[in-house]
Coordinates of C-alpha atoms in Angstrom, one line a residue:
X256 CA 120.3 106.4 100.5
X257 CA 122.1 108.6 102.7
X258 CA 122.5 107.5 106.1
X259 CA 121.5 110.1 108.9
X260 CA 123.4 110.6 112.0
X261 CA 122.5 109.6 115.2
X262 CA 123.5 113.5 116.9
X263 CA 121.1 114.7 114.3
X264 CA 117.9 115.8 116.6
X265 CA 115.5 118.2 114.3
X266 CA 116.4 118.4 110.9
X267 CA 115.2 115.1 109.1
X268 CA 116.1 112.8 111.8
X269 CA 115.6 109.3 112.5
X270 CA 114.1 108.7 115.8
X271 CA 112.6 105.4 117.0
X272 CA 108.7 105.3 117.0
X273 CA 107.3 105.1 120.2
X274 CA 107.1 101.8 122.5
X275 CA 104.0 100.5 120.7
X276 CA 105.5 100.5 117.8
X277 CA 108.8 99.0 118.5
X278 CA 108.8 96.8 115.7
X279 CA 107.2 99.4 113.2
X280 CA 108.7 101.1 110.5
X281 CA 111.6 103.3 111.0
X282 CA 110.4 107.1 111.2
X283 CA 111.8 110.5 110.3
X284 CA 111.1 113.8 112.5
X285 CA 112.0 117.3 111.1
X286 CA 110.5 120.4 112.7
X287 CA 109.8 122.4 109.2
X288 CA 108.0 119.0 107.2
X289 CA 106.2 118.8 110.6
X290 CA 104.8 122.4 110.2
X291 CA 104.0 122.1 106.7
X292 CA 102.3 119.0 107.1
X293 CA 100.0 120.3 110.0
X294 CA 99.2 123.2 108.0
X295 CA 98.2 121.2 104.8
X296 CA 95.9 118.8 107.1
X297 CA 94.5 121.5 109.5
X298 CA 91.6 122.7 106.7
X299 CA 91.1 119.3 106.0
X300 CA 90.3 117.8 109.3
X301 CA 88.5 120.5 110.5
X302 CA 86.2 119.9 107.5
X303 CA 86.3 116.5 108.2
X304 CA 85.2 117.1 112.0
X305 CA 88.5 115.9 113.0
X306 CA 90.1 118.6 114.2
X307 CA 90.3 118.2 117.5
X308 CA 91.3 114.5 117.6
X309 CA 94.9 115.0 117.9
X310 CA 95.5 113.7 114.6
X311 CA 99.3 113.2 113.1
X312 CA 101.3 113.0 110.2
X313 CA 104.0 110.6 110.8
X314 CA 106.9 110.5 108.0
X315 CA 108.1 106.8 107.2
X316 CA 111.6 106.2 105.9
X317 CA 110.7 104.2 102.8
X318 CA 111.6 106.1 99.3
X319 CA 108.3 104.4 97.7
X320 CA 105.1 107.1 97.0
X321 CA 102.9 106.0 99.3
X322 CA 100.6 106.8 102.4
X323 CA 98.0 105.1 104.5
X324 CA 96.9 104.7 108.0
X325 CA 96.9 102.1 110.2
X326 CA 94.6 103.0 113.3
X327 CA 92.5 106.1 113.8
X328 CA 95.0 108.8 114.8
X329 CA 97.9 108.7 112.4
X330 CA 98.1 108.7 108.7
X331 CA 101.5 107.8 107.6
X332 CA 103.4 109.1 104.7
X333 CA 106.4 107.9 103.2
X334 CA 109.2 110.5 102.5
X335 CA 109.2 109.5 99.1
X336 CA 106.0 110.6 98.6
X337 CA 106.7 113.9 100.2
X338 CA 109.9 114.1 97.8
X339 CA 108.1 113.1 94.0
X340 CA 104.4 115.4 94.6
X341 CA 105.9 118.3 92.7
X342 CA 103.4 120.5 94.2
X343 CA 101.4 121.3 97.4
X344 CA 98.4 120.4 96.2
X345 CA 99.0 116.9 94.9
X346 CA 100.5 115.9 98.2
X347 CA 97.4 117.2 100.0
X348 CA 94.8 115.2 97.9
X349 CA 96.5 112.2 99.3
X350 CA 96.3 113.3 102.9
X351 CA 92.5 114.0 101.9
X352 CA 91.7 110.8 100.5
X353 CA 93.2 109.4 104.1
X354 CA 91.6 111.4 105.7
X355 CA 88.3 110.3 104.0
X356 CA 89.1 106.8 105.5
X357 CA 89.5 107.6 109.0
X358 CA 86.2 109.9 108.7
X359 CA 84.6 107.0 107.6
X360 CA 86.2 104.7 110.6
X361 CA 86.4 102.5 107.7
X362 CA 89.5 101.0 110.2
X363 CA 86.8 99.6 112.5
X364 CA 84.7 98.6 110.3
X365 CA 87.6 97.0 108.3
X366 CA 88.3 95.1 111.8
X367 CA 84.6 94.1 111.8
X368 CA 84.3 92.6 108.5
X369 CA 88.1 90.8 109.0
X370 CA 86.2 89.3 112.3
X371 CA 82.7 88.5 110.5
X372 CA 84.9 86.9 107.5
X373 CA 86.9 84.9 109.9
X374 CA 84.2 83.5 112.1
X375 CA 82.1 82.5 108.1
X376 CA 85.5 80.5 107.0
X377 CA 85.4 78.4 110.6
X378 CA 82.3 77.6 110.6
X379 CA 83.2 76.5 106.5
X380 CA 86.2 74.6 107.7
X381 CA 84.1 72.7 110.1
X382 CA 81.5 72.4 108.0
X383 CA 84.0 70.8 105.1
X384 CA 85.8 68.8 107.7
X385 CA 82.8 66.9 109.6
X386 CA 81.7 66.3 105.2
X387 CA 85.3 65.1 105.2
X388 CA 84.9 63.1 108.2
X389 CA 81.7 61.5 107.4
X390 CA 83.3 60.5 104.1
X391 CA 86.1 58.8 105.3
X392 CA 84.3 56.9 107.6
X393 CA 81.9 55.6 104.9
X394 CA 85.0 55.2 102.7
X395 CA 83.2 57.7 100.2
X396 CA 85.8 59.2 98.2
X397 CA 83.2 61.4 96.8
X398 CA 82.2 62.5 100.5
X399 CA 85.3 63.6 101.2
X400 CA 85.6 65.2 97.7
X401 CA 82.3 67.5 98.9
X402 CA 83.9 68.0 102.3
X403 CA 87.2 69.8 100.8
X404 CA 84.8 71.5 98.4
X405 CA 82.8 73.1 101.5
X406 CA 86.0 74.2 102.7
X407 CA 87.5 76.0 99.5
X408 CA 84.6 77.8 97.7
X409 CA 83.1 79.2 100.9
X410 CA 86.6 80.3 102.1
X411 CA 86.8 81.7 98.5
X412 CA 83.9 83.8 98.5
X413 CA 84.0 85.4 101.3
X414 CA 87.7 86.7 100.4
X415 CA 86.4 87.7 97.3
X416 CA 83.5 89.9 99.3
X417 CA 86.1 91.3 102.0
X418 CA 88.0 92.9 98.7
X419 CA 84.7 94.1 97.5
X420 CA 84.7 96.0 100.4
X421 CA 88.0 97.5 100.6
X422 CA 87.6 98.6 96.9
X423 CA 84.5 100.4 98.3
X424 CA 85.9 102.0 100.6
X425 CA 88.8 103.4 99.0
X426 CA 86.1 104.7 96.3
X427 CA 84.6 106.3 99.6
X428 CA 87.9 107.6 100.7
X429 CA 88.0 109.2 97.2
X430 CA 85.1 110.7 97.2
X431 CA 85.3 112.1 101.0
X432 CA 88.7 113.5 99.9
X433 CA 87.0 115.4 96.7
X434 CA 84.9 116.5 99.2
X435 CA 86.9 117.9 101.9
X436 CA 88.8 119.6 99.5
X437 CA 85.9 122.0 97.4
X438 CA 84.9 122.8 101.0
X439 CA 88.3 124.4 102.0
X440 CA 88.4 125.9 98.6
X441 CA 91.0 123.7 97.0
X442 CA 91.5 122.1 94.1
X443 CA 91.4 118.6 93.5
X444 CA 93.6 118.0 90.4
X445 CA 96.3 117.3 92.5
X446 CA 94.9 114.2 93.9
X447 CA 93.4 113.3 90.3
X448 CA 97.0 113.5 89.3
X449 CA 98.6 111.5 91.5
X450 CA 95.9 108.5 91.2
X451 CA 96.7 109.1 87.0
X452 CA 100.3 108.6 87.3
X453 CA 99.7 105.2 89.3
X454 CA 97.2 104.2 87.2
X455 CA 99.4 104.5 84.4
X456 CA 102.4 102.9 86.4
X457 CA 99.9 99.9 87.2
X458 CA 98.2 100.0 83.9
X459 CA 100.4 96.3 81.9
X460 CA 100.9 94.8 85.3
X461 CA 96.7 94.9 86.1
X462 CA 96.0 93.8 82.4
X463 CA 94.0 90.6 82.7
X464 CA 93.8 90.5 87.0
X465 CA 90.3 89.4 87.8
X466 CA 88.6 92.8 89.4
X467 CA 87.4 91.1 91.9
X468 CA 90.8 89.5 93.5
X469 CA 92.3 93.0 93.7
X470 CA 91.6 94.9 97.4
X471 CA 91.7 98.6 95.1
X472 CA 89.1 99.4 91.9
X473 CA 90.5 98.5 88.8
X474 CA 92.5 101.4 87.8
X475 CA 91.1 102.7 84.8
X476 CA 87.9 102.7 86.7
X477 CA 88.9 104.5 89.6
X478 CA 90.3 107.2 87.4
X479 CA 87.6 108.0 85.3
X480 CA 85.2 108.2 88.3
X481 CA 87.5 110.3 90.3
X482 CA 88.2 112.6 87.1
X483 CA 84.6 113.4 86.6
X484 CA 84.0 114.1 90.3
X485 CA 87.2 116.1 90.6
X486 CA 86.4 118.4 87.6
X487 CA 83.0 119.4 88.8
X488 CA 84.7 121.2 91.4
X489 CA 84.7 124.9 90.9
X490 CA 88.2 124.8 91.8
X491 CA 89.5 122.8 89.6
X492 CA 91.5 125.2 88.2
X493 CA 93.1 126.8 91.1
X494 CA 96.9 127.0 91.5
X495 CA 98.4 127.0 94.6
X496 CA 99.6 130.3 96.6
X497 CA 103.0 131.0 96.0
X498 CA 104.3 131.1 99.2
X499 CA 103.2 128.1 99.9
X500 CA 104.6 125.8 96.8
X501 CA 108.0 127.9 98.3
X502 CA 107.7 126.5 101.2
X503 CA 106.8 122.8 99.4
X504 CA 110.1 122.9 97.2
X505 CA 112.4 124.0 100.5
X506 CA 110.6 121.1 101.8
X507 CA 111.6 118.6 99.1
X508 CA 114.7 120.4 98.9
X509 CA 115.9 119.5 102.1
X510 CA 114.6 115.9 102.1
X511 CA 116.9 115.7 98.9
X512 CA 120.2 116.9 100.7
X513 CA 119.1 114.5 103.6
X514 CA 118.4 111.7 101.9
X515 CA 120.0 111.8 98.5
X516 CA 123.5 110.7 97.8
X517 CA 125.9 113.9 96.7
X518 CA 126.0 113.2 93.1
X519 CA 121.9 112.7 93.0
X520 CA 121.7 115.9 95.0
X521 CA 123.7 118.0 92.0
X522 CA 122.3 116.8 89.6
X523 CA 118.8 117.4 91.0
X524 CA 120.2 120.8 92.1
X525 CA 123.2 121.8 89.6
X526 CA 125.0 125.2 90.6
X527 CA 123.5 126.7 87.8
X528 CA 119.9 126.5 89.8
X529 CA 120.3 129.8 92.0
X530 CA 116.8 129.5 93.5
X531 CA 116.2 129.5 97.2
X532 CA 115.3 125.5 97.4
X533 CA 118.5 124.7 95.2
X534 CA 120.5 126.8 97.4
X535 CA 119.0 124.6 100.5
X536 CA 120.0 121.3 99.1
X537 CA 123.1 121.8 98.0
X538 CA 123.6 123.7 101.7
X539 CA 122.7 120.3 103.4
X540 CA 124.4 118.5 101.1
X541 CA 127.7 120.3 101.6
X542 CA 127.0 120.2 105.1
X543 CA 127.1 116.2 105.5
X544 CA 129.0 114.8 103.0
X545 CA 132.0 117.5 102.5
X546 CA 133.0 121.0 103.5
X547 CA 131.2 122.3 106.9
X548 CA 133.4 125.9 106.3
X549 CA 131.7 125.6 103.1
X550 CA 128.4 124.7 104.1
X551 CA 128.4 127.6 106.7
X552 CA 128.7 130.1 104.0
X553 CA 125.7 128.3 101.4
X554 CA 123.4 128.5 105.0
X555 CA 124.8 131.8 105.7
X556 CA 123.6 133.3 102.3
X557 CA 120.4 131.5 103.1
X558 CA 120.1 133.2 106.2
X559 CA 121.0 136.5 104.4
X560 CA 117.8 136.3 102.0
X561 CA 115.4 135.1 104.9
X562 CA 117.1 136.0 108.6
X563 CA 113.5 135.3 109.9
X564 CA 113.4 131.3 108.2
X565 CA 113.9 129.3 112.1
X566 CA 115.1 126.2 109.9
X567 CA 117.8 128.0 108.3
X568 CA 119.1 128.8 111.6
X569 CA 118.4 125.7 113.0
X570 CA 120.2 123.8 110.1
X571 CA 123.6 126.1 110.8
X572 CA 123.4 124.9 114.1
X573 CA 122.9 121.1 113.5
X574 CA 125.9 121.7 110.9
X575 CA 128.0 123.4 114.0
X576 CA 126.7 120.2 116.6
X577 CA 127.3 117.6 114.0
X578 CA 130.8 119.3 112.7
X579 CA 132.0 119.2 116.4
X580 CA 131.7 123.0 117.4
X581 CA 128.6 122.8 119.9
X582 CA 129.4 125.6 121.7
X583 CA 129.1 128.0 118.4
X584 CA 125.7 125.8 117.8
X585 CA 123.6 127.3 120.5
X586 CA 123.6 131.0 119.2
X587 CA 121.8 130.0 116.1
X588 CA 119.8 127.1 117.8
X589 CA 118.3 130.1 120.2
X590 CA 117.4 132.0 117.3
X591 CA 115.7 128.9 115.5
X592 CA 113.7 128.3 118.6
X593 CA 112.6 132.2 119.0
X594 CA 111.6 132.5 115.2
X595 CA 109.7 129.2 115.4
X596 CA 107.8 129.9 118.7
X597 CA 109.6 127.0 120.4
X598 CA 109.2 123.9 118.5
X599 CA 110.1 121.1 120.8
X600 CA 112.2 119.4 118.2
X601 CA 114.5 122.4 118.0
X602 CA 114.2 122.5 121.8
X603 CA 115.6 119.0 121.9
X604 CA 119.0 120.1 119.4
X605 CA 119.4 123.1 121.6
X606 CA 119.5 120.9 125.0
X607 CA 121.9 118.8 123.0
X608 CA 124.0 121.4 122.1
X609 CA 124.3 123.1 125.5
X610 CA 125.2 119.7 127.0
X611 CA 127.6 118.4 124.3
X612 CA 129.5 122.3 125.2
X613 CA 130.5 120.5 128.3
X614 CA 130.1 123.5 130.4
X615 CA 128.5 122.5 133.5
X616 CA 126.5 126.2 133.8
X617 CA 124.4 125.3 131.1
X618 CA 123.1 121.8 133.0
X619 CA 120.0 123.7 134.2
X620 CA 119.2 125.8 131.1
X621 CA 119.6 121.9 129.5
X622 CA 117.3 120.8 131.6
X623 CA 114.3 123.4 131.5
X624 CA 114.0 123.2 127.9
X625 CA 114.4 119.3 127.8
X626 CA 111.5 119.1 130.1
X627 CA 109.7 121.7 127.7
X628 CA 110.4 120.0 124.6
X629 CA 109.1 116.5 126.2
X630 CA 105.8 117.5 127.0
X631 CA 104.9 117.8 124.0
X632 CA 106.9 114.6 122.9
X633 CA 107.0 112.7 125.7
X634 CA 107.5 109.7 123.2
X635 CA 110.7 111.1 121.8
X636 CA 113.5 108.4 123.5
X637 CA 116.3 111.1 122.2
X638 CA 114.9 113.6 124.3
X639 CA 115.4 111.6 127.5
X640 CA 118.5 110.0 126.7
X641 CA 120.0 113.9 126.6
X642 CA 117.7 114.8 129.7
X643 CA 119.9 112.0 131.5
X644 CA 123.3 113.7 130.5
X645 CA 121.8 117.1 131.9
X646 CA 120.8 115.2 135.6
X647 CA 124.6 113.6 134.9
X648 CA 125.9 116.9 135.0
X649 CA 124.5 117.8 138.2
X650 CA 125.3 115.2 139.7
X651 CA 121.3 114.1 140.0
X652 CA 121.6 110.2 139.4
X653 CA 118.0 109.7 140.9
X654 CA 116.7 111.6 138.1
X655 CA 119.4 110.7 135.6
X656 CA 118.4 106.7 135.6
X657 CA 114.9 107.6 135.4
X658 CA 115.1 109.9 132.5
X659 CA 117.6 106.5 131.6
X660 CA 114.8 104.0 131.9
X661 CA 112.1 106.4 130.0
X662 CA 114.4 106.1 126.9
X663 CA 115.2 102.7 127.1
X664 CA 111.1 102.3 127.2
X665 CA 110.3 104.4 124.6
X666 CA 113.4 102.2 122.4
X667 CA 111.1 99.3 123.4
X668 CA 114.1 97.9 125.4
X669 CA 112.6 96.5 128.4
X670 CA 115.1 94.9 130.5
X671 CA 117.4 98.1 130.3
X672 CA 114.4 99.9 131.3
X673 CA 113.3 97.4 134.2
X674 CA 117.0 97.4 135.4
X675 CA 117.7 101.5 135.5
X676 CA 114.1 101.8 136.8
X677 CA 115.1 99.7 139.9
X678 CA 117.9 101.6 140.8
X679 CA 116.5 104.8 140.4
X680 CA 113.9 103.6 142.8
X681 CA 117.2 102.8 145.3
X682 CA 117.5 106.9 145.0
X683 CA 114.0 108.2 145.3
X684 CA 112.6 108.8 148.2
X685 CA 109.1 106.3 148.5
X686 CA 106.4 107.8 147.3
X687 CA 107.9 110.7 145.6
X688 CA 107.1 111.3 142.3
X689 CA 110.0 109.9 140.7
X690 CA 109.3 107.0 142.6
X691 CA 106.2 106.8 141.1
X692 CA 107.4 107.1 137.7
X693 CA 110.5 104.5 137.8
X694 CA 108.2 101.9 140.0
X695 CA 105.3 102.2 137.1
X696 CA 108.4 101.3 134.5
X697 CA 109.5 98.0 136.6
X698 CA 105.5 97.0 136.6
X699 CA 105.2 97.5 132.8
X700 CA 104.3 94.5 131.0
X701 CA 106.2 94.2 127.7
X702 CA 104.9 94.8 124.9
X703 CA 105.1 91.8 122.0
X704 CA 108.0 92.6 120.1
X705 CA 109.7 94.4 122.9
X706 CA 113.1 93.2 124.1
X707 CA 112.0 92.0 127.6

C-alpha cells in the first residue's frame, strides 16, 4: 500500500481520529468520498428517522471489504470496501443494512445482553466453585467433578444464546436495510450482491461449523432469505443514475491512485482507458510517485472536461503543496473551495498553502479560514497544528501554544498538551477566553490509552 504524506490535508488523507479514539483505527479524510458518502446515507437516514442525529461515515484505512459500527453515531467503512462495490448501489445496501442496526439500537441492547450474560456466568462460576468447594472438603472427587460441570455447561449456553442473538439482529439489520431502501426508491440487488459474494467467499471455510457457535446466520441461509425479500421489491431492477455511478468510479478512481502502488494503478487504469475516472487515477498516480510537470497536465485536461469539478482543482493544488510550489497552490485551492461551497477540509489545505508561501500577509487570511474550517472539525489535530504556524506568524504565542495544546489533545498526547497548555496560560490574560480554553486542557483527565 502506498503510503500518504503527512502535508497531504483533503485529498485521501490520513488524519488521527479524535482523542477518544486515540488508540482506534487509523482513518482516512477526503472532501469528495465525504460528499458522496453523505449523499448516499442522507435518503437512508431520513427514512430511518435518523436524520437529524448527526450521523457519520468515517473511512478506516484497512483494504478488507468491510463495515460496521461501533456506537450509535458512526458507521465505519473500510476503504476497501469503498474501492471493490463496483457500483453505487451495492455500497449503499451496506450502509443500509448498518444503518438498520443503529435504528434498532441493537448497540445497546447488544451492551445489555453482554451485561445480563456476564452477571448468568458469575453467578455459574460461583455456583460450580462452592460445588467444587464442598467436594473437596468431603474429598468427593465426584463433587468436584459436578462443580466444574456447573461452571462449563452454564458458561456454554449462555454464549451460545448471546450468538443467537447477534445472528438475529444482523437478520434484523437485513431486513431494516431492505426496507429503507424500497422506501427511497432503490434497489436492493446491490446489497443482495454483496452478501452473495461473501457467502460464496465463506461458503468451504463454514462447511461443517456448528450454526449455533457462529455470531452471523449461516450463510446460505442468510442469502436465500435476503434474496426473496430483496426481489419483492419493485425496484429490484433499477440501475443507478448515471451521474451518480460517475461520480462512484472517480471515487474509486482516486482511492486507487492513493492507495495503490504505480504498477497496480496501470494496470487497473492502462493508457488505453481514456475515460474520465482512468484519467483521475493515473493523474494521482503521476502526481505521487513520478512526474508533478506531468501530472499538472493529466489534472489540467481533467479540469478542461469539468472546470466546475472542486476536487480537480483541489487535487492540482495538493500536487503544487506537496511538489513544493505552495504559492502556485492557493489559486486552484480558492477555486476548489468556491465550487464546493467551502468544504472545511479544503479550507484546511488552503490555510496550509497560504502559510507554507511564507509570506507573512497571508497570516490573517490563514487564520480566518482555519478558524472556519475547525468549526466544523473541531476534532481535526491538522487543522490546529497549522492554526499554530498562522498565530507564529504574527507573532501571537498566546494563541499559538493553545492552538499547540488543542492538537497535541486531539493526537491523544497528553503531557504535550498539559505542558503547552500551561504556558499559554502564562500569556492569557485570567479569565480570558483563551485562558479558559488552555486551563480546561491542563484539568483534562486522560483518557485510557492516551500518552499522559
Amino acid at each position: 500500500m502506498a503510503a500518504i504524506t503527512a502535508a497531504a490535508l483533503a485529498c485521501m488523507t490520513t488524519l488521527p481520529a479524535a482523542a477518544q479514539d486515540a488508540k482506534g483505527p487509523p482513518t482516512l479524510r477526503d472532501a469528495e468520498i465525504e460528499q458522496l458518502l453523505r449523499d448516499y446515507t442522507r435518503p437512508i437516514l431520513r427514512t430511518a428517522g435518523l436524520e437529524k442525529q448527526n450521523i457519520q461515515v468515517v473511512i478506516i484505512n484497512d483494504r478488507s471489504f468491510n463495515a460496521f459500527v461501533a456506537d450509535g453515531r458512526r458507521i465505519f467503512v473500510n476503504y476497501g470496501a469503498l474501492l471493490d462495490a463496483q457500483t453505487p448501489n451495492q455500497i449503499i445496501g451496506v450502509l443500509a443494512h448498518e444503518t438498520g442496526h443503529l435504528a434498532g439500537g441493537h448497540l445497546a441492547k447488544l451492551r445489555e445482553q453482554l451485561a445480563q450474560a456476564q452477571t448468568q456466568m458469575i453467578i455459574a462460576m460461583l455456583l460450580g466453585v462452592g460445588a467444587m468447594v464442598a467436594g473437596a472438603k468431603s474429598n468427593s472427587s465426584g463433587a468436584s467433578q459436578i462443580g466444574a460441570a456447573a461452571i462449563s455447561a452454564p458458561q456454554e449456553a449462555i454464549r451460545r444464546n448471546l450468538l443467537s442473538y447477534q445472528r438475529q439482529q444482523e437478520e434484523n439489520a437485513d431486513r431494516a436495510g431492505v426496507k429503507f431502501l424500497t422506501a427511497t426508491g432503490q434497489s436492493a440487488k446491490g446489497m443482495y450482491d454483496t452478501f452473495k459474494r461473501f457467502a460464496d467467499q465463506t461458503l468451504f471455510s463454514s462447511q461443517g461449523t456448528d450454526p449455533y457457535l457462529m455470531s452471523h446466520p449461516m450463510p446460505a441461509e442468510r442469502v436465500a432469505a435476503l434474496e426473496q425479500l430483496a426481489r419483492s421489491s419493485p425496484y429490484w431492477e433499477k440501475k443507478d443514475d448515471p451521474a451518480l455511478q460517475l461520480r462512484h468510479d472517480l471515487m474509486r478512481a482516486k482511492i486507487s491512485g492513493f492507495m495503490d502502488r504505480p504498477d497496480t494503478v496501470a494496470r487497473k487504469y492502462p493508457s488505453s482507458n481514456t475515460t474520465l475516472a482512468a484519467r483521475y487515477a493515473r493523474a494521482i498516480s503521476t502526481y505521487r510517485h513520478s512526474d508533478l510537470r506531468m501530472a499538472l497536465a493529466m489534472i489540467d485536461d481533467l479540469i478542461r472536461e469539468q472546470p466546475n469539478n472542486p476536487y480537480f482543482h483541489e487535487l492540482r493544488g495538493q500536487a503544487l503543496l506537496e511538489g513544493g510550489r505552495p504559492a502556485e497552490a492557493i489559486v486552484p485551492l480558492r477555486k476548489a473551495l468556491q465550487l464546493s461551497s467551502n468544504a472545511p477540509l479544503i479550507e484546511m489545505l488552503l490555510g496550509q498553502a497560504l502559510i507554507a508561501s511564507d509570506n507573512k500577509a497571508y497570516a490573517d487570511e490563514a487564520i480566518a479560514i482555519l478558524r472556519s474550517a475547525l468549526t466544523r472539525e473541531p476534532e481535526a489535530p491538522i487543522g490546529y497544528t497549522q492554526l499554530a504556524m498562522a498565530y507564529g506568524r504574527k507573532g501571537n504565542y498566546a494563541e499559538a501554544d493553545l492552538a499547540s495544546a488543542q492538537a497535541a489533545f486531539l493526537r491523544g498526547d497528553n503531557k504535550t498538551a498539559r505542558e503547552l497548555a500551561t504556558r499559554a496560560k502564562t500569556r492569557f490574560a485570567v479569565g480570558t477566553p483563551g485562558w479558559v480554553k488552555a486551563d480546561d486542557i491542563v484539568s483534562a483527565k486522560p483518557i485510557p490509552g492516551q500518552k499522559n
